[in-house]
XYZ file of C-alpha atoms in Angstrom:
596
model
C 1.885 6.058 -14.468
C 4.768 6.219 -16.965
C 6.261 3.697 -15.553
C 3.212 1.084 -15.177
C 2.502 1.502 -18.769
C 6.229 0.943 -19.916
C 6.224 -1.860 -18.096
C 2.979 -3.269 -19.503
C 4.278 -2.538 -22.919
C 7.119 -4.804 -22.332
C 4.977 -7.712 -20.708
C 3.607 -8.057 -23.431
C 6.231 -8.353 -25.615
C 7.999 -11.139 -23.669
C 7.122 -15.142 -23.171
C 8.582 -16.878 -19.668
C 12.172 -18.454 -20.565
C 15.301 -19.628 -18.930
C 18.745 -19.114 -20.279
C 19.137 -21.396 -22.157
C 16.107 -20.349 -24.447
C 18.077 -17.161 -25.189
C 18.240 -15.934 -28.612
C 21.136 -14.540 -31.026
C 22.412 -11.225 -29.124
C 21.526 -8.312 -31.230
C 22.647 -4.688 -31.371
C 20.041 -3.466 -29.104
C 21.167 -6.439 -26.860
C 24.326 -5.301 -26.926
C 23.757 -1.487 -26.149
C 21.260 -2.304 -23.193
C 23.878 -4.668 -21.669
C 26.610 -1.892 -21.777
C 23.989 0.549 -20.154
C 23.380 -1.948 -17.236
C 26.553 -3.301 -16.808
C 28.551 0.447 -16.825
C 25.791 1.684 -15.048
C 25.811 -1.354 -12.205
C 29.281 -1.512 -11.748
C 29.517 2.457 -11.395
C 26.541 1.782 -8.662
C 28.831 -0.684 -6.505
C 31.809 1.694 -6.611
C 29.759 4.683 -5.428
C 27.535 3.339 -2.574
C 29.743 0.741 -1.208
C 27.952 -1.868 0.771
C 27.121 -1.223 4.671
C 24.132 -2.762 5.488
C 22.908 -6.378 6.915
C 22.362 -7.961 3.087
C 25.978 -6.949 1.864
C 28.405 -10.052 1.148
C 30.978 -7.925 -0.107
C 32.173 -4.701 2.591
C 35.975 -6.082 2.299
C 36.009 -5.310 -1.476
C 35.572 -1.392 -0.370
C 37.916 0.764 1.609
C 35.732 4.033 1.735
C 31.827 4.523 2.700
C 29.670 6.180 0.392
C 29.364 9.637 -0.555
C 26.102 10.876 0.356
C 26.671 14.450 0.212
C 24.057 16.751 -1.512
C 26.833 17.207 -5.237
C 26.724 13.238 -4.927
C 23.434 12.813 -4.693
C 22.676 15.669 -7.470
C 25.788 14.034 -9.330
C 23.452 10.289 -9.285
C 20.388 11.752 -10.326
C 22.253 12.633 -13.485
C 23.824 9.190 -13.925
C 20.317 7.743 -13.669
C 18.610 10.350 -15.879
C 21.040 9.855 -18.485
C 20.323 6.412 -18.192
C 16.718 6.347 -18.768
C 17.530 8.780 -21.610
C 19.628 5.384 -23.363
C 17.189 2.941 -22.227
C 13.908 5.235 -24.037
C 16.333 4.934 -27.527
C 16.089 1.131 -27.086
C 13.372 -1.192 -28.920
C 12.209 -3.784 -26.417
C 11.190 -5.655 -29.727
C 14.639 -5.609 -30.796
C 15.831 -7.474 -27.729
C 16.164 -11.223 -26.954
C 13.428 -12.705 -24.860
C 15.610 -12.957 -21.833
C 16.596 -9.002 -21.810
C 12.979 -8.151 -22.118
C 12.696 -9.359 -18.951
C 15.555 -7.810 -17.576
C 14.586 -4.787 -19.429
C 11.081 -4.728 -17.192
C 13.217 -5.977 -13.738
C 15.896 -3.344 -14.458
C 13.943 0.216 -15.465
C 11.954 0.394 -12.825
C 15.035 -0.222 -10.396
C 16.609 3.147 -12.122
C 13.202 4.551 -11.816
C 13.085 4.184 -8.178
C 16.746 5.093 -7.599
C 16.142 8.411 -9.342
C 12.918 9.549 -7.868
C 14.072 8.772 -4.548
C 17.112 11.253 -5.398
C 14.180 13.860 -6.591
C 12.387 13.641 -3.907
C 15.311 14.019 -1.610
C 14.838 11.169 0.317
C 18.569 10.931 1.430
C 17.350 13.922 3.725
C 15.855 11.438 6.071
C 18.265 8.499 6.288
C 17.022 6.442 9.004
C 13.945 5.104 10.233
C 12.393 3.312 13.387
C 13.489 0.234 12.198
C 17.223 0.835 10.844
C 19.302 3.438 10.434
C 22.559 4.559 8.551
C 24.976 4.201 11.896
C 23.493 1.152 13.239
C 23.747 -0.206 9.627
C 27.517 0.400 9.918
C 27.821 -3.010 12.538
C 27.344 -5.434 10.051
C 30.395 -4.251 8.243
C 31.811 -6.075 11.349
C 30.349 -9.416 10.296
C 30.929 -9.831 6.910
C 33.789 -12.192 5.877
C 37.174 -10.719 5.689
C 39.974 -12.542 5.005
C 43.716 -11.594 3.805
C 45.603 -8.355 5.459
C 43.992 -6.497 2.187
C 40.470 -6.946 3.463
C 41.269 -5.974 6.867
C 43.089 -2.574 5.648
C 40.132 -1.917 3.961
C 37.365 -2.910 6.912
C 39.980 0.083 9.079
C 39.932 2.237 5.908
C 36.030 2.414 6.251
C 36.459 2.825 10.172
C 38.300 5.599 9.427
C 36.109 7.128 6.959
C 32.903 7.234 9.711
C 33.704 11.034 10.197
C 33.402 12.060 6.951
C 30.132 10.384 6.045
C 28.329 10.810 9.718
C 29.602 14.905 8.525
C 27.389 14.465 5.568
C 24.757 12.333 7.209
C 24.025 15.560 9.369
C 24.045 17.735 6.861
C 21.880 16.384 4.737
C 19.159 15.633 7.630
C 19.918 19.557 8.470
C 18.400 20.339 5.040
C 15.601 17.986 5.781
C 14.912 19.233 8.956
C 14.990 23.085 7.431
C 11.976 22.318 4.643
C 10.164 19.862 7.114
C 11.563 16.464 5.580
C 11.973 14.470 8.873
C 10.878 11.036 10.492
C 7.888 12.311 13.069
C 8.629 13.238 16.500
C 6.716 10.488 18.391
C 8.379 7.807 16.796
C 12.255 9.116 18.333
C 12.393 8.548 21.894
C 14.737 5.883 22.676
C 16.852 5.897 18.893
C 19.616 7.842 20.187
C 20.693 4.274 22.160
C 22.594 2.761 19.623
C 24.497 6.398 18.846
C 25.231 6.470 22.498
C 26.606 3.260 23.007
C 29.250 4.084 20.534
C 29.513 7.388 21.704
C 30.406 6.951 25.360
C 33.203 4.030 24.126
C 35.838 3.948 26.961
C 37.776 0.743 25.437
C 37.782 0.487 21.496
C 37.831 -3.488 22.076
C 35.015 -3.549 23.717
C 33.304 -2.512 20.391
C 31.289 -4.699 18.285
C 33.500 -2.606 15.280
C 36.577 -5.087 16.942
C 35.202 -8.369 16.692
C 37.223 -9.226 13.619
C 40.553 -8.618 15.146
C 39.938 -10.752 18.420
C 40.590 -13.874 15.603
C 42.657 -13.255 12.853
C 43.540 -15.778 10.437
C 46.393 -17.798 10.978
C 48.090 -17.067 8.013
C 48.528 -13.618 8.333
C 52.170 -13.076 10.295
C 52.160 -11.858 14.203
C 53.979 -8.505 13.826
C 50.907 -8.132 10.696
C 48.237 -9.019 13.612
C 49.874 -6.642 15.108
C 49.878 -3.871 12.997
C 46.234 -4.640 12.498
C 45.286 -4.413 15.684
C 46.632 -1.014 16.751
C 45.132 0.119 13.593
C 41.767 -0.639 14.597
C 41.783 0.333 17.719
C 43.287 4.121 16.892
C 40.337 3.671 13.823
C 38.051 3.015 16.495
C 38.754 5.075 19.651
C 39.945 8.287 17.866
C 37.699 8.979 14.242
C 34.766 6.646 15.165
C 33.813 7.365 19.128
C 33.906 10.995 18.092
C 31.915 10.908 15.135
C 28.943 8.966 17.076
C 29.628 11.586 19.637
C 29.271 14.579 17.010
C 26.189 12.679 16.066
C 25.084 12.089 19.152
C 25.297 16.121 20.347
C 22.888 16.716 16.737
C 20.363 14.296 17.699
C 19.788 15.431 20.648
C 19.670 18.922 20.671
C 18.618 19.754 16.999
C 16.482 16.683 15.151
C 14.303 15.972 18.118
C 13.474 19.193 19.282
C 13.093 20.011 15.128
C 11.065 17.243 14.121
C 7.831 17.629 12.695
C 4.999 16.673 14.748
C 3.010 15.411 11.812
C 2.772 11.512 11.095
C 1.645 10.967 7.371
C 3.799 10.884 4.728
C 1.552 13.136 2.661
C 1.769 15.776 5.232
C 5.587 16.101 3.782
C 6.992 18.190 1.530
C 5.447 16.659 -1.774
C 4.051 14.565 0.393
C 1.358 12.894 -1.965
C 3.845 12.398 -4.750
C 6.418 11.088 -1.959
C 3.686 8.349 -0.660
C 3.008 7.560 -4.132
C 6.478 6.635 -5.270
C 6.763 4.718 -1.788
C 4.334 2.663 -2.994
C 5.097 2.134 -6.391
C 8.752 1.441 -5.323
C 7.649 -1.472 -2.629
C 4.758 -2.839 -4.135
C 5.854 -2.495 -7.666
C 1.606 -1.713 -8.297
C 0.066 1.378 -9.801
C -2.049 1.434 -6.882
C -3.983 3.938 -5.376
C -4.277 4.279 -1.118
C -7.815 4.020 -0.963
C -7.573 0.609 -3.178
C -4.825 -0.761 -0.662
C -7.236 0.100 2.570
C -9.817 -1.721 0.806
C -8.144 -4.569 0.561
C -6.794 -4.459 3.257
C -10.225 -4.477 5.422
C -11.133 -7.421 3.049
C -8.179 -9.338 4.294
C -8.771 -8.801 8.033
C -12.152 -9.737 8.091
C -11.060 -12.988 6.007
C -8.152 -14.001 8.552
C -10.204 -12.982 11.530
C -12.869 -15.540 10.506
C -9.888 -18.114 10.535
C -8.503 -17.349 13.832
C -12.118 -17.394 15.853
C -12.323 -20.783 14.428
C -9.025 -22.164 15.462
C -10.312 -20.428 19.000
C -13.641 -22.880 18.346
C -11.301 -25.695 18.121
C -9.093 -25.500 21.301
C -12.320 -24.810 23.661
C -11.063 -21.121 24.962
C -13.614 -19.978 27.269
C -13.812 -16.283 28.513
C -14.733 -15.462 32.227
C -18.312 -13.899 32.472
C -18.857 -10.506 30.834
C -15.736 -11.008 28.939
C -15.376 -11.271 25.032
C -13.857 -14.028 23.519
C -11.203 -12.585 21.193
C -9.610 -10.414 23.830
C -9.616 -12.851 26.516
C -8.068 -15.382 23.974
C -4.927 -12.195 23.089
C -4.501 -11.928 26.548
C -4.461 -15.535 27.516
C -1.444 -15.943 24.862
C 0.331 -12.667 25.665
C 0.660 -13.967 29.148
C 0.616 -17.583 29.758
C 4.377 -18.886 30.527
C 4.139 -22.319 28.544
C 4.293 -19.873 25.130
C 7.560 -17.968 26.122
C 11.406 -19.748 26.411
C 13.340 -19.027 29.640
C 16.385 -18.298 27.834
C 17.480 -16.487 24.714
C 19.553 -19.745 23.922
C 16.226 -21.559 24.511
C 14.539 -19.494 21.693
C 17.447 -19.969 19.270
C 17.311 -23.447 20.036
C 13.934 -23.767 19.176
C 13.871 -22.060 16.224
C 17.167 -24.065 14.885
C 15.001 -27.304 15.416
C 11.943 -25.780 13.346
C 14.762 -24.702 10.224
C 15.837 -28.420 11.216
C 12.434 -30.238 10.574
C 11.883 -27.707 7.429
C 14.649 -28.720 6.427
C 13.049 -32.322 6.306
C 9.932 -31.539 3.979
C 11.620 -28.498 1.645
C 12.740 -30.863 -0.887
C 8.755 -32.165 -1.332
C 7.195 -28.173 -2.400
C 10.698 -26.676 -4.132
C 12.900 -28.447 -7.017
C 15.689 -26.667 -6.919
C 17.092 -26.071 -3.909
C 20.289 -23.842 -3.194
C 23.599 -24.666 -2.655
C 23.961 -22.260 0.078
C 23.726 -22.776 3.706
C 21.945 -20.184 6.437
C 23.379 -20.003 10.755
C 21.002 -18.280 13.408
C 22.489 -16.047 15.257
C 20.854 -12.862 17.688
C 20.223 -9.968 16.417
C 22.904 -7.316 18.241
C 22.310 -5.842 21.248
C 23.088 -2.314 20.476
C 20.333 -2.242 17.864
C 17.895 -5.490 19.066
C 15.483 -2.772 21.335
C 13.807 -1.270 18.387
C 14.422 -4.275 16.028
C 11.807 -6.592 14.486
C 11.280 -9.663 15.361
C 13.596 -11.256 12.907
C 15.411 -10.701 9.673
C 17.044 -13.301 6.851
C 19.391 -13.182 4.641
C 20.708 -15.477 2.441
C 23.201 -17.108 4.688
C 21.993 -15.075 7.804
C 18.565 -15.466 10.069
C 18.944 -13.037 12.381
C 16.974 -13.958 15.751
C 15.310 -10.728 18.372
C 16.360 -12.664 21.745
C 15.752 -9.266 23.818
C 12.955 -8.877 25.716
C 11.810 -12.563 25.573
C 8.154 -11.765 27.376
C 7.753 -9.773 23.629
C 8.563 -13.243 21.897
C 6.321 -15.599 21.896
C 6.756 -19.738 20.997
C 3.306 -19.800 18.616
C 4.977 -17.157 16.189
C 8.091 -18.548 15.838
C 7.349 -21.174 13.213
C 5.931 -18.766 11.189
C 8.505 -16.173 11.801
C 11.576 -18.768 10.657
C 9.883 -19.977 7.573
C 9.415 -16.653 6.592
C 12.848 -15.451 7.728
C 15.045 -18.304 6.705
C 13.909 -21.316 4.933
C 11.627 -21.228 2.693
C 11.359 -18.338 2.792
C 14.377 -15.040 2.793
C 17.253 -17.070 3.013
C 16.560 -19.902 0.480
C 15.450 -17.352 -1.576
C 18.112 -15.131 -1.269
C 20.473 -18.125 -1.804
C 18.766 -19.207 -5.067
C 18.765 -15.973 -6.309
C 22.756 -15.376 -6.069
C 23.258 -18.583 -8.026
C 21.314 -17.865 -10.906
C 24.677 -17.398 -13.001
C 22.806 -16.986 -16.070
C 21.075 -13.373 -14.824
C 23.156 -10.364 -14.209
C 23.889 -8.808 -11.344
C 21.355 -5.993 -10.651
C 18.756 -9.352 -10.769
C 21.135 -11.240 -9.021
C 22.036 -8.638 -5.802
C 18.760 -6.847 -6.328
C 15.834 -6.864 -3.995
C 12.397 -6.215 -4.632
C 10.271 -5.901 -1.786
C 6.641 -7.184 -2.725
C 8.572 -10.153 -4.150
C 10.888 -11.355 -1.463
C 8.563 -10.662 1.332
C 5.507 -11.376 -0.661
C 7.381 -15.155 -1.054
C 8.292 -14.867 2.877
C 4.671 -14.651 3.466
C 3.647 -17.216 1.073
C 5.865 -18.898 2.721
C 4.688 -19.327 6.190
C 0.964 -20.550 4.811
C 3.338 -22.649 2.671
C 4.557 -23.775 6.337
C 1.244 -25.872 6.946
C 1.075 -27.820 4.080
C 4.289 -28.608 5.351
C 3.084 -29.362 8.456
C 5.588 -27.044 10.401
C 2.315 -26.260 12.712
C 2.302 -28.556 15.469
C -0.578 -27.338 17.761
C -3.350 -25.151 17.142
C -1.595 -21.926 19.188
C 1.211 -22.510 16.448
C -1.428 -22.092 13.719
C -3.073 -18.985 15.294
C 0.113 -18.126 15.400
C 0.632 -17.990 11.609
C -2.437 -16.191 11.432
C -1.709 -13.221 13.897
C 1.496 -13.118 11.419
C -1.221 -12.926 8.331
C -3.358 -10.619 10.165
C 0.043 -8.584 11.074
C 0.442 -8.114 7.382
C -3.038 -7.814 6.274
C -3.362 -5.073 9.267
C -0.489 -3.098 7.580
C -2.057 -2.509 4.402
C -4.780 -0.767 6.675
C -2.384 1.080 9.220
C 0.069 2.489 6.620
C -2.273 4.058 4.300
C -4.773 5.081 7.320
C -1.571 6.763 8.889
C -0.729 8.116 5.614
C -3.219 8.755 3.609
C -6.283 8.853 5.846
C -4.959 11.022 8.912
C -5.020 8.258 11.409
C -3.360 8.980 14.993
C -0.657 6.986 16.690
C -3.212 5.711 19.107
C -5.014 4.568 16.363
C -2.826 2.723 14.665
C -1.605 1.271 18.078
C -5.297 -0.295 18.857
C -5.993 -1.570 15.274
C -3.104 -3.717 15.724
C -3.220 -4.494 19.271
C -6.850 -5.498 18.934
C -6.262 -8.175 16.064
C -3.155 -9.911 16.651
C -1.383 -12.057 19.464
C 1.632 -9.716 18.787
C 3.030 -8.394 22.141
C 2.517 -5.082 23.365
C 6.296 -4.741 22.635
C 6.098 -5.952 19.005
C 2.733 -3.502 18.603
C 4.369 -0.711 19.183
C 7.695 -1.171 16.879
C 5.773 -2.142 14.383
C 3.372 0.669 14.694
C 6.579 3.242 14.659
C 8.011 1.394 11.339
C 5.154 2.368 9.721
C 5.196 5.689 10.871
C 8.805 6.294 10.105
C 9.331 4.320 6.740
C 5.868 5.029 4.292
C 4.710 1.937 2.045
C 7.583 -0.848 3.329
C 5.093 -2.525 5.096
C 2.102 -2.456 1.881
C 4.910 -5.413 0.218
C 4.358 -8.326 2.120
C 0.223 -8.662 1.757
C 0.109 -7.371 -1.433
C 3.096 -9.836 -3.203
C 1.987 -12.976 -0.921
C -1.605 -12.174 -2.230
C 0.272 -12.156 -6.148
C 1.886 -15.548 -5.201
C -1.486 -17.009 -4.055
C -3.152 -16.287 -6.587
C -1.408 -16.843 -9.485
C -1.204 -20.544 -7.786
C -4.694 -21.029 -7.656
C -4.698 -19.700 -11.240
C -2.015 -22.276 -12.292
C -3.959 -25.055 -10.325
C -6.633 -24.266 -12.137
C -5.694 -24.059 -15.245
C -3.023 -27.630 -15.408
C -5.952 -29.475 -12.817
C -4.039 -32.881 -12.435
C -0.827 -31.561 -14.561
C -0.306 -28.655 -12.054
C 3.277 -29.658 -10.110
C 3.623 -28.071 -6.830
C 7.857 -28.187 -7.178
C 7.596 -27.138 -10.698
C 5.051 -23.870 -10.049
C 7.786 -22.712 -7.177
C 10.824 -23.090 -9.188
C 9.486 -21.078 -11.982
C 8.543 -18.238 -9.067
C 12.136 -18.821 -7.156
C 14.122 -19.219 -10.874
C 13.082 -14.915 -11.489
C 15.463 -13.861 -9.159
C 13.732 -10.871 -7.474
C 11.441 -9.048 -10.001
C 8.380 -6.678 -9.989
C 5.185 -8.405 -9.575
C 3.957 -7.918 -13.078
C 6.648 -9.804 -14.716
C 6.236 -12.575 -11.782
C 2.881 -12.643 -13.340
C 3.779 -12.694 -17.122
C 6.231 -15.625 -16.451
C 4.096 -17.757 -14.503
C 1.356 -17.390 -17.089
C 3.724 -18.249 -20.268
C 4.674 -21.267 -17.542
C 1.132 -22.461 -17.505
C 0.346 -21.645 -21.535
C 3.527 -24.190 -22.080
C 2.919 -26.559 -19.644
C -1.126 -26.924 -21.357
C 0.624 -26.762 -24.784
C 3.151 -29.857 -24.299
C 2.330 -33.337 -24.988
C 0.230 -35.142 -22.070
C 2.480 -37.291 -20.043
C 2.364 -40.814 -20.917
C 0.810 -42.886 -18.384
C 2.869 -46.336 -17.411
C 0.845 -49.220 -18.282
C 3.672 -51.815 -17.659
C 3.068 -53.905 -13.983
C 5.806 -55.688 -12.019
């Protein structure tokens, strides 16, 4: 609640500007930029960057330190830095830092609780985890012999962190602090791929040496090589192998058999904080699973109608809406035949976004996006699709699991307009500072993916009616998830349960169902982001609509939503309202009244 009201305090103490409507720096200014800046740049050296939204691995040549002294070492960095932040008048600061004032406490906040709460005892999830998370290091640009000593330095560092990896999920497992036991079969994969390594080239860790730049001398290649293949075949296929042993024979068999997240140690102030941190709302569960249900029933009444429109027909003693699932999940016309078929498809939908972008957004980025598969090693119990900002990442296994009708939906949400434009604009934002700038805020960024996709059919991205149901089942996907997370967590919901609400309302396959279902169950209040920020977006759109009538500018509204960077809701909310106070407060446009 603390933090809700702080932040409250400070929207209201703020209008909506840009940088160049900064004021004189004052002392305060001055003090809260040395807090953030020390404090951000302190950040970067300690973690390091490993995951699939890094851009800069080859600056690092260690991983992080996520032993239990680091950890308790953090919480006292962050502590501290609340402690300087409290001594700080928001009045006293320049319109621009109150609003980095409300993006940037609550990103300490979180970072701190989720120290408290121990959360580091449970470092992976269904959907990602802290070794498979260690591949993209492989993919991020690298480019003088410095970089590359550094990408083998890490390599060779795998030991040491996996070592405190394990012991930290020992801990976990010794007070009950584990992902649940029916979401695990299957995980160990990626561990064992790396694990039963017989050539280190063969790894995806390898890829960069296969092609090193042409500058760098032979007997340097070399050098390189062996390097990484020593790296790889003596610290790293023993480390996964280590890993590998403690998966198998203690977290499994020591998991708890619970599901919710308030069945945890702390387990109601755990699910809280989850939500808090990913919706960036005070909100309760029970508010969330009423919304939720309001939501399905809203979408459902959408899709039954687009069902109306193409004529379905169920055979006798049949329902309609099951029959219709069915009829999607299995007819060959909605699946591609290859997994270069899919990416081609989807490269022709970013192609014909590409066409109308430039009619709903301003200011578009610099920065381009490529499609590419997600790896194989981790694609099994991936989602569908992930973006980046110059990454959309493309699930090509299983193909019966990936159906044509979702895949506009999927790559506006995933690459343009949605993550990767996004992502784009938000790194070139040179007037904001970094922890705005490399920041992400879930209910934003995948609030604006979802906004996205509806933004897809004014577009007109949706070519057939399947493609539009399509962009419903991903609505209903989302809406469903308010319901599923907090009935698996808050309301004591079963697997099977969760598995049938799901099933039952979307066009998602069976596959997708039950990854989905397991993310949930493995990583509390993620999934509450996307319904809840695309529902912000919406509204505060058909607030600005109706408040400007004919002055209300489509490309003006998203530029001052994209221009933020990522931020918590509330000040999304405080800046598009001062955007629509100004825009009523300037002088009417003149009209032309000159004819040629």
């Amino acid at each position: 609640m603390k933090q809700f009201f702080l932040l409250a305090l400070l929207l209201g103490l703020f209008p909506a500007v840009t940088p160049a409507a900064s004021a004189k720096e004052s002392t305060a200014d001055q003090r809260f930029q040395s807090v953030y800046e020390k404090e951000w740049k302190w950040r970067q050296a300690s973690f390091g960057s490993v995951d699939e939204d890094s851009d800069d691995t080859a600056r690092n040549d260690h991983l992080p330190d996520v032993g239990a002294a680091a950890q308790a070492e953090r919480l006292g960095v962050w502590t501290d830095v609340l402690r300087q932040l409290d001594a700080i008048d928001p009045a006293e600061l320049s319109p621009d830092n109150r609003v980095n004032l409300a993006v940037y406490r609550p990103q300490v906040e979180n970072l701190a609780a989720d120290v408290r709460l121990r959360g580091y005892e449970m470092p992976f999830n269904s959907d990602s985890s802290f070794w498979s998370n260690l591949g993209f290091m492989a993919r991020q640009p690298m480019h003088g012999v410095g970089d590359y000593d550094a990408y083998i330095a890490r390599l060779n560092d795998v030991p040491r962190y996996f070592d405190q990896q394990i012991g930290n999920m020992r801990a976990g497992l010794a007070r009950g602090f584990s992902v649940p036991r029916a979401v695990l079969d299957g995980r160990d994969v990626s561990i064992a791929a790396m694990a039963e390594l017989e050539d280190p080239a063969a790894s995806n860790f390898y890829e960069p040496f296969k092609q090193l730049p042409a500058q760098i001398p032979a007997a340097e290649q070399q050098r390189l090589r062996a390097a990484a293949t020593a790296a790889i075949g003596q610290r790293m296929v023993p480390a996964y192998a280590r890993l590998l042993k403690f998966f198998r024979e203690e977290y499994v068999p020591q998991a708890r058999t619970t599901l919710a997240a308030e069945a945890l140690p702390d387990g109601k102030d755990y699910y809280r904080q989850q939500i808090r941190e990913y919706t960036t709302l005070d909100l309760d569960p029970e508010q969330i699973h009423r919304i939720g249900l309001d939501e399905v029933a809203r979408i459902q009444a959408e899709m039954d109608a687009i069902i109306r429109q193409v004529g379905f027909k169920a055979s006798p003693g049949k329902e309609v809406f099951p029959a219709f699932l069915q009829f999607l999940r299995t007819d060959p016309q909605f699946y591609a035949a290859t997994p270069q078929a899919l990416l081609d498809r989807a490269a022709w939908i970013s192609k014909r976004v590409d066409g109308q972008v430039g009619k709903f957004i301003g200011t578009l980025p610099r920065g381009r996006f490529t499609i590419i598969p997600v790896p194989a090693d981790i694609a099994p119990f991936w989602t569908s699709g992930r973006g980046g900002a110059d990454t959309y990442w493309l699930n090509t296994y299983n193909l019966p699991a990936r159906p044509l009708y979702n895949l506009p939906a999927l790559t506006l949400h995933e690459s343009s307009p949605g993550h990767s434009l996004q992502g784009a604009l938000a790194r070139e934002q040179a007037g904001q500072p970094e922890f705005r700038r490399r920041n992400y805020i879930s209910a934003y960024g995948e609030g604006w993916g979802l906004y996205s996709e509806k933004l897809g059919k004014e577009m007109g991205i949706y070519e057939t009616p399947y493609e539009d149901f399509g962009r419903l089942t991903y609505e209903m996907w989302r809406a469903c998830r308010l319901v599923i997370d907090t009935g698996l967590h808050h309301e004591g919901w079963s697997r099977d349960q969760a598995l049938a609400y799901l099933r039952d309302r979307t066009a998602l396959s069976e596959h997708e169902v039950t990854t989905e279902v397991d993310r949930y169950i493995s990583w509390p209040g993620q999934a509450l982001s996307y319904k809840l920020g695309e529902l912000a977006i919406v509204r505060l759109r058909a607030e600005a609509e109706r408040e400007l009538g004919e002055r209300f500018d489509i490309k003006a509204f998203h530029d001052v939503v994209l221009s933020q960077g990522s931020v918590p809701l509330p000040v999304l909310e405080q800046q598009v309202h001062a955007f629509v106070a100004g825009q009523k407060d300037a002088a009417p446009a003149v009209a032309g009244n000159a004819s040629r």
